Amino acid sequence: MELIMLLLCGGFAIVTSLMVIFAKNTIHSALWMVASFFFMAVLYLLLRAEFIAILQIIVYAGAIMMFIIYAIMMLNIRQEEGEKAPVRKSKVVGVVALLVLFLELLVVAVNKGVLAMHGPITDQLMQKYGQIAVLSNFLFSDYLLAFELASILLTAGVVGAVVLAKQKQ
Amino acid sequence: MEMLEFVVPALNVKAILPQLILSLTALTVLLVDVFADREAGKTSAANGLIAVVGVVAALFSALLTIGMRESAYSGMVLADGFSSFISVIICVVALLTVLSSINYQRSCPALDSGEYYCLLLFAAVGMMFMGAAGNLLLLFLALETMSISIYVLAGFRSTDAKSIESALKYFLLGAFASGFLLFGFALLYGATGTMDVVKIGAFLTAHPEVIHSRLLLGGVALMTVGFGFKMAMFPFHMWTPDVYEGAPTVVTGFMATGVKAAAFAAFMRVFFIALGHLQVDWTAIMWLAAFLTMTIGNVVALSQTNIKRMLAYSSIAHAGYLLVGFVAGTKMGQAAILFYLLSYAFTNLGAFGVIALLAKKDGGEYTELKDFAGLGFKYPGMGLAMAVFMFSMAGIPPASGFMGKFYLFSSAIKSGFVWLAIFGVINSVISLYYYLRVTVVMYFQEAEEEVVMPKASPAIVVGLVLAALGVLQMGILPSYLWDLAQFSIKTMIM
Amino acid sequence: MFDKVWLIPIFPIIGVLINGLLGRRIEEINKDIVHWVACVAVGLSFVLTCVLFFQMLGLPPDQRLYEFTWFDWISGGVLHTYVAYQIDPLSMMMCMFVTGVGFLIHVYSIGYMYHEEGRYYRFFTYLNLFMFSMINLILANNYLLLFLGWEGVGLCSYLLIGFWFSEEANAIAGKKAFITNRVGDFGFILGLLLLYTQLGAHGVWSLQFSEVFPHVHLLSPSMATAICLLLFVGCTAKSAQIPLYVWLPDAMAGPTPVSALIHAATMVTSGVYMIARSNILYSLSPFAMGVVATFGALTAIFAASIGLVQNDIKKVLAYSTVSQLGYMFLGLGVGAFAAGMFHVLTHAFFKALLFLGSGSVIHAMHHGLHKVHSHADAQDMRNMGGLKDKTPITYVTFLIATLAIAGIPGFSGFFSKDEILWQTYAHGHFVLWLIGAVAAGMTAFYMFRLVFMTFFNECRAPDGAAEHLHESPKSMTVPLMILAFLAAVGGYLGVPKALGGNNRIEHFLEPVMGLGPEKLLKKAGAAMAGGAHHLAEAAHGAAEHAAAAGHAVAGHAAAMAEHAGAHHSLFAEYLLMGISVAIALIGIFIAYTMYIRKRELPAKLAESFPFLYRLLLNKWYVDELYELVVIKPIHGFSQLLWKGVDVAIVDGTVNGVARVVGWFSGVIRYLQSGYVQSYAVSVVLGTVVLIIYYFIKALS
Amino acid sequence: MVAYQNLYMALAVVLFIIGAIGAITRRNAIVVFMCIEIMLGAVNLLFITFSRANQSLDGIFMVLFVMAVAAAEAAVGLAIFILMYRKKGTINVESFNLMKW
């Protein structure tokens, strides 16, 4: 059952991602992207990361993508410009290199029997207390500093976005 | 369902004191600016001065923490000699940048805002955390804090096409490279099961069979890409000249020194502490990278006529020199990198500070080499300062660049990389040509058009004097800082 | 008292700080303060040097070594370098005349440069900075501090050559000097690195002389040769030897006091000093010594031949300097280190005097030509003549210096030059001796040619400028007289045994070098003992090295002892002396014939041997040769490959290497297309290569 | 261990490469940015797979923070795109080519 779900959602994720690249219309690209994120969320569920799956839909598909679509609408960019322009050689080189990289990464990633250390959380713990309880507990103890730094990061992002986009005389 | 017991984390303020001070200063600047009441057409130095106070306080706190050796926040932060030294470098960078910004904002009013100084300080916080991070997760967050702030800073002259282009290129490529870096982190995490730098090192010691697993090696390669991008290592250096040229001059100086220092700090921490066992494996490729980076940087710098672009290529070359210390890989080589980073901070910020002096009334910049013709005698102080910084970059004694290169190359020789050291020396001979050309133009050429330097504010005078003193101090009496750098490396948490 | 040695370099640097930082203000208030500060600074250094010198003389010869560590400079790992000074006969002798001659030239500059408006202070700042660097170079007790001084004097030289930078030729000359010197410095640095690592391999991580020299016998012979040759590359640039001498004649673009101080008396001898200082190292490599001697002799005759036909008074002196430096290296190369240093000393006196004298002549000519608004060249000897009566003091002092350089018995140059030639012969280098002797004849000829053209016959200055020629001010003539005295009697410091003297200089320098045959043998024995000690500890491979080094030392020492056997044949010495004096006299006689008696002769000769004349006049076409062999092909190549885009590369400089690099640079930067996605592609390519690399690494 | 771990990882690699191809070929800056987001998504998948395989929390938290970073990047990035559009009336990355060589 899991395998079928995996293959199905994985396949859809790949197809939708490809559609993001190949769609001529920018809005379509963005919508394919939303679809792709949904399939990713399902994959996270399969991996029992429910919390992340929810976040994926709320933050990514919900907030970030809406943000992007809003920008596209505002700038009124439908069609990609310069379509007629010849494809530069460097792009061809790049795509070939990426295909090589694809093989390399497959060799890297697809192997068994890696012996890594385990912990600090087991599935049993998750089962016992619930994922959100465990995560939040750790977020505010072990990962407290990272959490605080993320707040600075987001502040910087907001300040930066405001400062760049505000209309100047 | 029973509840998980919440363990209140120990808040070790001392371990992150400089970062804390800078963050609070950043927020203060942002808030104070909201209530600032500006006369029309005038700029205010208030923001800059608050930033200066904060940075100086952070500098002192960083100096105070020298000698600490503890890991805090569940291993997220490693407060040791190394992170203290990096914090000192970043404070110096931030201080000199703020001082020149106070002058620069007169001609470029866009920079006269709380947001500018706020983002500058946030970037500095990110850089410091990069030096102190003991966990890849925090390291990534710190790196992104720095990067996002700097994407914005690069595009701060938001009406200038070059500035926008600079921000665009840095942003897209930075995000792209972050993807590679993250992929590398993921593979490393997959291979070892932890993101804690020290624990990874311990794990690899306990399980040597993992060292050459494909997962780990792939991770190492991809992380090299990510860090190499920030360090401007060949062939990930391509963004450097374009981004440096377009960004406001003071920001360029900040990027060239601060980002490089932070990237090298993180790179060293991850590679020497977590992946120290792979040193024999990476030596050959990093040797090649060091050689190509410095050679390409220097050679292309030769044919530049725009001084900011020239310094951008020269910063690539300096990344190459720094990699020589990395290839050497010994404690001495690592200490030499720290020493060189500090020396480079003084030198490069000094040089960019001088360039930033020549802002046009309409907010433009004089950046062509020929704009500098004849300025040496017209403005003797400026000419002298520029000569000092150029000599330091070229590595002519008694400026600090000479000592820095001396330590780097002798560490390489001691580790048996004589040829790399020889190529380094050849490269510094090549570089002499274009550095010298700046002074030649300044002193020995007649100006084609009248270039008038607006009156310099006291802030930048203080900044340039500090930078020049730093250059000379490190060049003439390097012992103290060299000992400190060695101490910093020795007290690194393994 | 010896621990006050740090005051010697301190005084000039104080002068630099005062004049450099406040000079502009001071000059506006009162110009005189500028030169007072500068001269007093150097004067104090000189006085202190004298005090230390005489104090040292009071000590027995084997105790004349004192090292003073001022402060810790660089300490990296096992390397500890201090700013530390060494007082020994060699450094004190050198320091004496550098500060002494330097002081005189400072005084002379007051008169010569006084009319410079707004740049007067800068000139003295540079001069003081030069003194500071030179003193560091001389007094340093380690190679690193020496190198610091070495770079420092190079920098000052560059600044001073280009002092009148508003004329482009001067700026270019400065650049040429700097770049040529950097080529040499490159060799020097490599030599130092090699020395450092090779000694380090034997556990001696140091560049301090007192650490290095007792251990150099540990080096393998081929290593010693490589190090010596690399260091010598540095010397060929700094001390203007073939093939890197080209910058020195052009350096005459600087003010004349600069030519006298830096490009004649002091800086250019620093290469000689360095080799004399490293004599123990050089003694290990007969081959390197041979190279030094050969290059020295060739330079001597080569430069002298160019000097024969030059018309610019300072150019003649420049080539004569190159030629005399060649003699010094000849002396060093045959193992007569003391003789080489002796010639450095006497040469400093008479060559400084010659330059200052020529400066006085040019000064007079300038005034004269300026008065009548003539644009004739004030340095061209064809415009001079008859100055004997207009500038009597200059004439007399100049003549003394000329007699000294020509090697007329009784004057200083005779003793030192003859000592070098004799030692060359005595060590069995007959061909080198012959070259040296012929060059001596040429020297006598062109120097007297200069004197005759300048001071004798009728005045050829145009437009009645002759009436306005007059003697220079006191501040210029007094140094001339003092130097004339020294140039005349300086030689008596080292009268050889054959002439009833006792070779005082050689004995004085003996503790530092004076590696006479017997001593060398003794040292070699000690070295072997040291080597044996090492043997006990070291592995077998190292043992073989030490043994080989020991053999080389012993063999060389034996060879030297054999040559020294000839030392006692006084007859041969007298004979050679006679021959060289005769050659010099013949040279003078020819000059007399050609420029006083039959003055149409030079033109005739030039006509009958047009090829030879042009060859010499154009300095053997060396600059053109460099242009043709190095610069042109590269230039043509880059034109061919990359037409029309090379404007941006190099601003028309004569630097061939820069052109190649520039071309390369243009090609690489073409990849920098400005498209953000191309940059992303390079990131991807880099990734692909990195992963492949790590895979291969993991497999192997 | 996770069931079908290799499949998940292969999927992550495929998505990563698709994103990268898009990022270097598409001309529209917003699409380029979206492609980079796909790359980050692929990495997230990798992290979660490893997190489960290694029974450790680090990976999950990493994803959490990557999302925060992506949000901040999106904000800044879109601001930059708006600037581009204001300056030149286009967000075609190839038309931003003032600085080169």
PDB file of C-alpha atoms in Angstrom, chain B residues 204-404:
ATOM      1  CA  LEU B 204      33.768   9.273  12.185  1.00  0.00           C
ATOM      2  CA  THR B 205      36.559   8.502  14.626  1.00  0.00           C
ATOM      3  CA  ALA B 206      34.515   5.653  16.033  1.00  0.00           C
ATOM      4  CA  HIS B 207      33.363   4.384  12.638  1.00  0.00           C
ATOM      5  CA  PRO B 208      36.183   4.777  10.146  1.00  0.00           C
ATOM      6  CA  GLU B 209      34.322   2.665   7.606  1.00  0.00           C
ATOM      7  CA  VAL B 210      31.836   5.511   7.108  1.00  0.00           C
ATOM      8  CA  ILE B 211      34.573   7.916   6.073  1.00  0.00           C
ATOM      9  CA  HIS B 212      34.693   6.648   2.549  1.00  0.00           C
ATOM     10  CA  SER B 213      31.025   5.898   2.128  1.00  0.00           C
ATOM     11  CA  ARG B 214      29.498   7.430  -0.992  1.00  0.00           C
ATOM     12  CA  LEU B 215      26.956   9.309   1.048  1.00  0.00           C
ATOM     13  CA  LEU B 216      29.580  11.121   3.050  1.00  0.00           C
ATOM     14  CA  LEU B 217      31.843  11.858   0.097  1.00  0.00           C
ATOM     15  CA  GLY B 218      28.954  13.240  -1.911  1.00  0.00           C
ATOM     16  CA  GLY B 219      28.069  15.392   1.056  1.00  0.00           C
ATOM     17  CA  VAL B 220      31.612  16.689   1.318  1.00  0.00           C
ATOM     18  CA  ALA B 221      31.669  17.575  -2.373  1.00  0.00           C
ATOM     19  CA  LEU B 222      28.371  19.439  -2.228  1.00  0.00           C
ATOM     20  CA  MET B 223      29.303  21.309   0.917  1.00  0.00           C
ATOM     21  CA  THR B 224      32.510  22.391  -0.749  1.00  0.00           C
ATOM     22  CA  VAL B 225      30.336  23.900  -3.472  1.00  0.00           C
ATOM     23  CA  GLY B 226      28.184  25.763  -0.977  1.00  0.00           C
ATOM     24  CA  PHE B 227      31.037  27.159   1.060  1.00  0.00           C
ATOM     25  CA  GLY B 228      33.184  27.706  -2.006  1.00  0.00           C
ATOM     26  CA  PHE B 229      30.475  29.915  -3.412  1.00  0.00           C
ATOM     27  CA  LYS B 230      30.522  32.216  -0.394  1.00  0.00           C
ATOM     28  CA  MET B 231      34.310  32.205  -0.271  1.00  0.00           C
ATOM     29  CA  ALA B 232      34.548  33.005  -4.007  1.00  0.00           C
ATOM     30  CA  MET B 233      36.552  29.888  -4.761  1.00  0.00           C
ATOM     31  CA  PHE B 234      37.123  28.883  -8.361  1.00  0.00           C
ATOM     32  CA  PRO B 235      34.902  27.878 -10.207  1.00  0.00           C
ATOM     33  CA  PHE B 236      32.178  29.224  -7.930  1.00  0.00           C
ATOM     34  CA  HIS B 237      33.587  32.721  -8.003  1.00  0.00           C
ATOM     35  CA  MET B 238      31.807  34.036 -11.084  1.00  0.00           C
ATOM     36  CA  TRP B 239      29.264  36.131  -9.200  1.00  0.00           C
ATOM     37  CA  THR B 240      31.909  38.103  -7.323  1.00  0.00           C
ATOM     38  CA  PRO B 241      32.931  40.798  -9.804  1.00  0.00           C
ATOM     39  CA  ASP B 242      29.411  41.600 -10.964  1.00  0.00           C
ATOM     40  CA  VAL B 243      27.962  41.735  -7.486  1.00  0.00           C
ATOM     41  CA  TYR B 244      30.844  43.744  -6.064  1.00  0.00           C
ATOM     42  CA  GLU B 245      30.762  46.235  -8.883  1.00  0.00           C
ATOM     43  CA  GLY B 246      27.080  46.960  -8.595  1.00  0.00           C
ATOM     44  CA  ALA B 247      26.684  47.101  -4.842  1.00  0.00           C
ATOM     45  CA  PRO B 248      27.165  50.404  -3.017  1.00  0.00           C
ATOM     46  CA  THR B 249      30.880  50.759  -2.355  1.00  0.00           C
ATOM     47  CA  VAL B 250      30.672  50.488   1.409  1.00  0.00           C
ATOM     48  CA  VAL B 251      28.591  47.343   1.102  1.00  0.00           C
ATOM     49  CA  THR B 252      31.111  45.908  -1.330  1.00  0.00           C
ATOM     50  CA  GLY B 253      33.838  46.321   1.248  1.00  0.00           C
ATOM     51  CA  PHE B 254      31.622  44.677   3.831  1.00  0.00           C
ATOM     52  CA  MET B 255      30.907  41.734   1.559  1.00  0.00           C
ATOM     53  CA  ALA B 256      34.470  41.257   0.466  1.00  0.00           C
ATOM     54  CA  THR B 257      35.764  41.003   4.006  1.00  0.00           C
ATOM     55  CA  GLY B 258      32.927  39.928   6.273  1.00  0.00           C
ATOM     56  CA  VAL B 259      31.340  37.291   4.053  1.00  0.00           C
ATOM     57  CA  LYS B 260      34.733  35.857   3.246  1.00  0.00           C
ATOM     58  CA  ALA B 261      35.760  35.704   6.898  1.00  0.00           C
ATOM     59  CA  ALA B 262      32.490  34.090   7.946  1.00  0.00           C
ATOM     60  CA  ALA B 263      32.532  31.613   5.075  1.00  0.00           C
ATOM     61  CA  PHE B 264      36.097  30.585   5.813  1.00  0.00           C
ATOM     62  CA  ALA B 265      35.291  30.261   9.503  1.00  0.00           C
ATOM     63  CA  ALA B 266      32.353  27.962   8.835  1.00  0.00           C
ATOM     64  CA  PHE B 267      34.287  26.048   6.209  1.00  0.00           C
ATOM     65  CA  MET B 268      37.187  25.477   8.561  1.00  0.00           C
ATOM     66  CA  ARG B 269      34.966  24.526  11.459  1.00  0.00           C
ATOM     67  CA  VAL B 270      33.075  21.933   9.432  1.00  0.00           C
ATOM     68  CA  PHE B 271      36.010  20.562   7.525  1.00  0.00           C
ATOM     69  CA  PHE B 272      38.631  20.440  10.235  1.00  0.00           C
ATOM     70  CA  ILE B 273      36.472  19.511  13.209  1.00  0.00           C
ATOM     71  CA  ALA B 274      33.759  17.353  11.672  1.00  0.00           C
ATOM     72  CA  LEU B 275      35.593  16.016   8.641  1.00  0.00           C
ATOM     73  CA  GLY B 276      39.185  16.136   9.781  1.00  0.00           C
ATOM     74  CA  HIS B 277      39.569  12.492   8.840  1.00  0.00           C
ATOM     75  CA  LEU B 278      39.129  13.313   5.177  1.00  0.00           C
ATOM     76  CA  GLN B 279      41.997  15.723   5.058  1.00  0.00           C
ATOM     77  CA  VAL B 280      44.172  13.487   2.922  1.00  0.00           C
ATOM     78  CA  ASP B 281      41.296  13.137   0.475  1.00  0.00           C
ATOM     79  CA  TRP B 282      40.564  16.768  -0.128  1.00  0.00           C
ATOM     80  CA  THR B 283      44.172  17.974  -0.254  1.00  0.00           C
ATOM     81  CA  ALA B 284      44.735  17.429  -3.979  1.00  0.00           C
ATOM     82  CA  ILE B 285      41.548  19.071  -5.199  1.00  0.00           C
ATOM     83  CA  MET B 286      41.850  21.974  -2.795  1.00  0.00           C
ATOM     84  CA  TRP B 287      45.442  22.427  -3.925  1.00  0.00           C
ATOM     85  CA  LEU B 288      44.179  22.805  -7.447  1.00  0.00           C
ATOM     86  CA  ALA B 289      41.360  25.078  -6.342  1.00  0.00           C
ATOM     87  CA  ALA B 290      43.761  27.300  -4.407  1.00  0.00           C
ATOM     88  CA  PHE B 291      46.094  27.537  -7.372  1.00  0.00           C
ATOM     89  CA  LEU B 292      43.363  28.284  -9.907  1.00  0.00           C
ATOM     90  CA  THR B 293      41.534  30.672  -7.627  1.00  0.00           C
ATOM     91  CA  MET B 294      44.505  32.896  -7.005  1.00  0.00           C
ATOM     92  CA  THR B 295      45.810  32.714 -10.543  1.00  0.00           C
ATOM     93  CA  ILE B 296      42.507  33.484 -12.211  1.00  0.00           C
ATOM     94  CA  GLY B 297      41.717  36.240  -9.748  1.00  0.00           C
ATOM     95  CA  ASN B 298      45.039  37.941 -10.306  1.00  0.00           C
ATOM     96  CA  VAL B 299      45.245  37.456 -14.019  1.00  0.00           C
ATOM     97  CA  VAL B 300      41.810  38.825 -14.759  1.00  0.00           C
ATOM     98  CA  ALA B 301      42.289  41.682 -12.328  1.00  0.00           C
ATOM     99  CA  LEU B 302      45.141  42.834 -14.562  1.00  0.00           C
ATOM    100  CA  SER B 303      42.839  43.833 -17.371  1.00  0.00           C
ATOM    101  CA  GLN B 304      40.242  45.704 -15.327  1.00  0.00           C
ATOM    102  CA  THR B 305      39.773  49.414 -15.599  1.00  0.00           C
ATOM    103  CA  ASN B 306      37.037  49.718 -13.007  1.00  0.00           C
ATOM    104  CA  ILE B 307      38.645  49.813  -9.619  1.00  0.00           C
ATOM    105  CA  LYS B 308      35.785  48.106  -7.791  1.00  0.00           C
ATOM    106  CA  ARG B 309      35.813  45.305 -10.312  1.00  0.00           C
ATOM    107  CA  MET B 310      39.546  45.062 -10.033  1.00  0.00           C
ATOM    108  CA  LEU B 311      39.305  44.741  -6.276  1.00  0.00           C
ATOM    109  CA  ALA B 312      36.609  42.130  -6.741  1.00  0.00           C
ATOM    110  CA  TYR B 313      38.955  39.976  -8.786  1.00  0.00           C
ATOM    111  CA  SER B 314      41.680  40.688  -6.298  1.00  0.00           C
ATOM    112  CA  SER B 315      39.386  39.419  -3.551  1.00  0.00           C
ATOM    113  CA  ILE B 316      39.098  36.174  -5.500  1.00  0.00           C
ATOM    114  CA  ALA B 317      42.867  36.026  -5.562  1.00  0.00           C
ATOM    115  CA  HIS B 318      42.972  36.568  -1.821  1.00  0.00           C
ATOM    116  CA  ALA B 319      40.536  33.709  -1.366  1.00  0.00           C
ATOM    117  CA  GLY B 320      43.111  31.655  -3.253  1.00  0.00           C
ATOM    118  CA  TYR B 321      45.867  32.691  -0.863  1.00  0.00           C
ATOM    119  CA  LEU B 322      43.637  31.797   2.068  1.00  0.00           C
ATOM    120  CA  LEU B 323      43.018  28.385   0.564  1.00  0.00           C
ATOM    121  CA  VAL B 324      46.764  27.838   0.624  1.00  0.00           C
ATOM    122  CA  GLY B 325      46.515  27.886   4.397  1.00  0.00           C
ATOM    123  CA  PHE B 326      43.588  25.520   4.166  1.00  0.00           C
ATOM    124  CA  VAL B 327      45.567  23.096   2.025  1.00  0.00           C
ATOM    125  CA  ALA B 328      48.432  23.214   4.504  1.00  0.00           C
ATOM    126  CA  GLY B 329      45.824  22.083   7.008  1.00  0.00           C
ATOM    127  CA  THR B 330      48.057  22.293  10.036  1.00  0.00           C
ATOM    128  CA  LYS B 331      47.342  24.352  13.120  1.00  0.00           C
ATOM    129  CA  MET B 332      49.775  26.882  11.752  1.00  0.00           C
ATOM    130  CA  GLY B 333      47.934  27.036   8.461  1.00  0.00           C
ATOM    131  CA  GLN B 334      44.639  27.575  10.230  1.00  0.00           C
ATOM    132  CA  ALA B 335      46.104  30.288  12.412  1.00  0.00           C
ATOM    133  CA  ALA B 336      47.559  31.870   9.294  1.00  0.00           C
ATOM    134  CA  ILE B 337      44.082  31.977   7.757  1.00  0.00           C
ATOM    135  CA  LEU B 338      42.720  33.784  10.801  1.00  0.00           C
ATOM    136  CA  PHE B 339      45.594  36.227  10.766  1.00  0.00           C
ATOM    137  CA  TYR B 340      45.191  36.875   7.065  1.00  0.00           C
ATOM    138  CA  LEU B 341      41.453  37.390   7.381  1.00  0.00           C
ATOM    139  CA  LEU B 342      41.994  40.115   9.953  1.00  0.00           C
ATOM    140  CA  SER B 343      44.742  41.698   7.916  1.00  0.00           C
ATOM    141  CA  TYR B 344      42.569  41.539   4.818  1.00  0.00           C
ATOM    142  CA  ALA B 345      39.685  43.146   6.704  1.00  0.00           C
ATOM    143  CA  PHE B 346      41.785  46.168   7.583  1.00  0.00           C
ATOM    144  CA  THR B 347      43.343  46.427   4.157  1.00  0.00           C
ATOM    145  CA  ASN B 348      40.314  45.924   1.992  1.00  0.00           C
ATOM    146  CA  LEU B 349      37.925  48.019   4.028  1.00  0.00           C
ATOM    147  CA  GLY B 350      40.538  50.731   4.008  1.00  0.00           C
ATOM    148  CA  ALA B 351      40.757  50.580   0.229  1.00  0.00           C
ATOM    149  CA  PHE B 352      36.999  50.581  -0.249  1.00  0.00           C
ATOM    150  CA  GLY B 353      36.715  53.364   2.308  1.00  0.00           C
ATOM    151  CA  VAL B 354      39.027  55.475   0.156  1.00  0.00           C
ATOM    152  CA  ILE B 355      37.031  54.708  -2.970  1.00  0.00           C
ATOM    153  CA  ALA B 356      33.818  55.575  -1.156  1.00  0.00           C
ATOM    154  CA  LEU B 357      35.240  59.009  -0.382  1.00  0.00           C
ATOM    155  CA  LEU B 358      34.842  60.020  -3.989  1.00  0.00           C
ATOM    156  CA  ALA B 359      31.101  59.919  -4.240  1.00  0.00           C
ATOM    157  CA  LYS B 360      29.456  62.195  -6.772  1.00  0.00           C
ATOM    158  CA  LYS B 361      26.933  64.774  -5.709  1.00  0.00           C
ATOM    159  CA  ASP B 362      24.159  63.056  -7.629  1.00  0.00           C
ATOM    160  CA  GLY B 363      24.709  59.794  -5.814  1.00  0.00           C
ATOM    161  CA  GLY B 364      26.903  58.264  -8.493  1.00  0.00           C
ATOM    162  CA  GLU B 365      30.348  56.902  -7.914  1.00  0.00           C
ATOM    163  CA  TYR B 366      33.767  57.464  -9.387  1.00  0.00           C
ATOM    164  CA  THR B 367      34.985  53.963  -9.937  1.00  0.00           C
ATOM    165  CA  GLU B 368      37.040  54.083 -13.105  1.00  0.00           C
ATOM    166  CA  LEU B 369      40.761  53.911 -12.532  1.00  0.00           C
ATOM    167  CA  LYS B 370      41.332  57.063 -14.542  1.00  0.00           C
ATOM    168  CA  ASP B 371      39.107  59.027 -12.172  1.00  0.00           C
ATOM    169  CA  PHE B 372      41.856  58.650  -9.620  1.00  0.00           C
ATOM    170  CA  ALA B 373      44.505  60.322 -11.754  1.00  0.00           C
ATOM    171  CA  GLY B 374      46.413  63.012  -9.963  1.00  0.00           C
ATOM    172  CA  LEU B 375      44.506  62.639  -6.718  1.00  0.00           C
ATOM    173  CA  GLY B 376      47.584  61.518  -4.815  1.00  0.00           C
ATOM    174  CA  PHE B 377      49.022  64.978  -4.543  1.00  0.00           C
ATOM    175  CA  LYS B 378      45.747  66.792  -4.527  1.00  0.00           C
ATOM    176  CA  TYR B 379      44.578  64.947  -1.439  1.00  0.00           C
ATOM    177  CA  PRO B 380      47.771  63.732   0.214  1.00  0.00           C
ATOM    178  CA  GLY B 381      46.108  61.983   3.133  1.00  0.00           C
ATOM    179  CA  MET B 382      43.877  60.004   0.856  1.00  0.00           C
ATOM    180  CA  GLY B 383      46.739  59.194  -1.490  1.00  0.00           C
ATOM    181  CA  LEU B 384      48.935  57.988   1.321  1.00  0.00           C
ATOM    182  CA  ALA B 385      46.169  55.828   2.754  1.00  0.00           C
ATOM    183  CA  MET B 386      45.465  54.270  -0.617  1.00  0.00           C
ATOM    184  CA  ALA B 387      49.150  53.579  -1.175  1.00  0.00           C
ATOM    185  CA  VAL B 388      49.384  51.857   2.192  1.00  0.00           C
ATOM    186  CA  PHE B 389      46.390  49.663   1.438  1.00  0.00           C
ATOM    187  CA  MET B 390      47.560  48.804  -2.062  1.00  0.00           C
ATOM    188  CA  PHE B 391      51.012  47.878  -0.788  1.00  0.00           C
ATOM    189  CA  SER B 392      49.444  45.730   1.858  1.00  0.00           C
ATOM    190  CA  MET B 393      47.324  43.911  -0.698  1.00  0.00           C
ATOM    191  CA  ALA B 394      50.354  43.345  -2.862  1.00  0.00           C
ATOM    192  CA  GLY B 395      52.213  42.004   0.140  1.00  0.00           C
ATOM    193  CA  ILE B 396      55.012  44.497   0.347  1.00  0.00           C
ATOM    194  CA  PRO B 397      56.557  44.863   3.776  1.00  0.00           C
ATOM    195  CA  PRO B 398      56.047  46.424   6.237  1.00  0.00           C
ATOM    196  CA  ALA B 399      52.321  46.245   5.555  1.00  0.00           C
ATOM    197  CA  SER B 400      50.234  43.486   7.073  1.00  0.00           C
ATOM    198  CA  GLY B 401      49.589  41.740   3.767  1.00  0.00           C
ATOM    199  CA  PHE B 402      53.212  40.733   3.674  1.00  0.00           C
ATOM    200  CA  MET B 403      53.109  39.088   7.070  1.00  0.00           C
ATOM    201  CA  GLY B 404      49.828  37.409   6.265  1.00  0.00           C
TER     202      GLY B 404
END
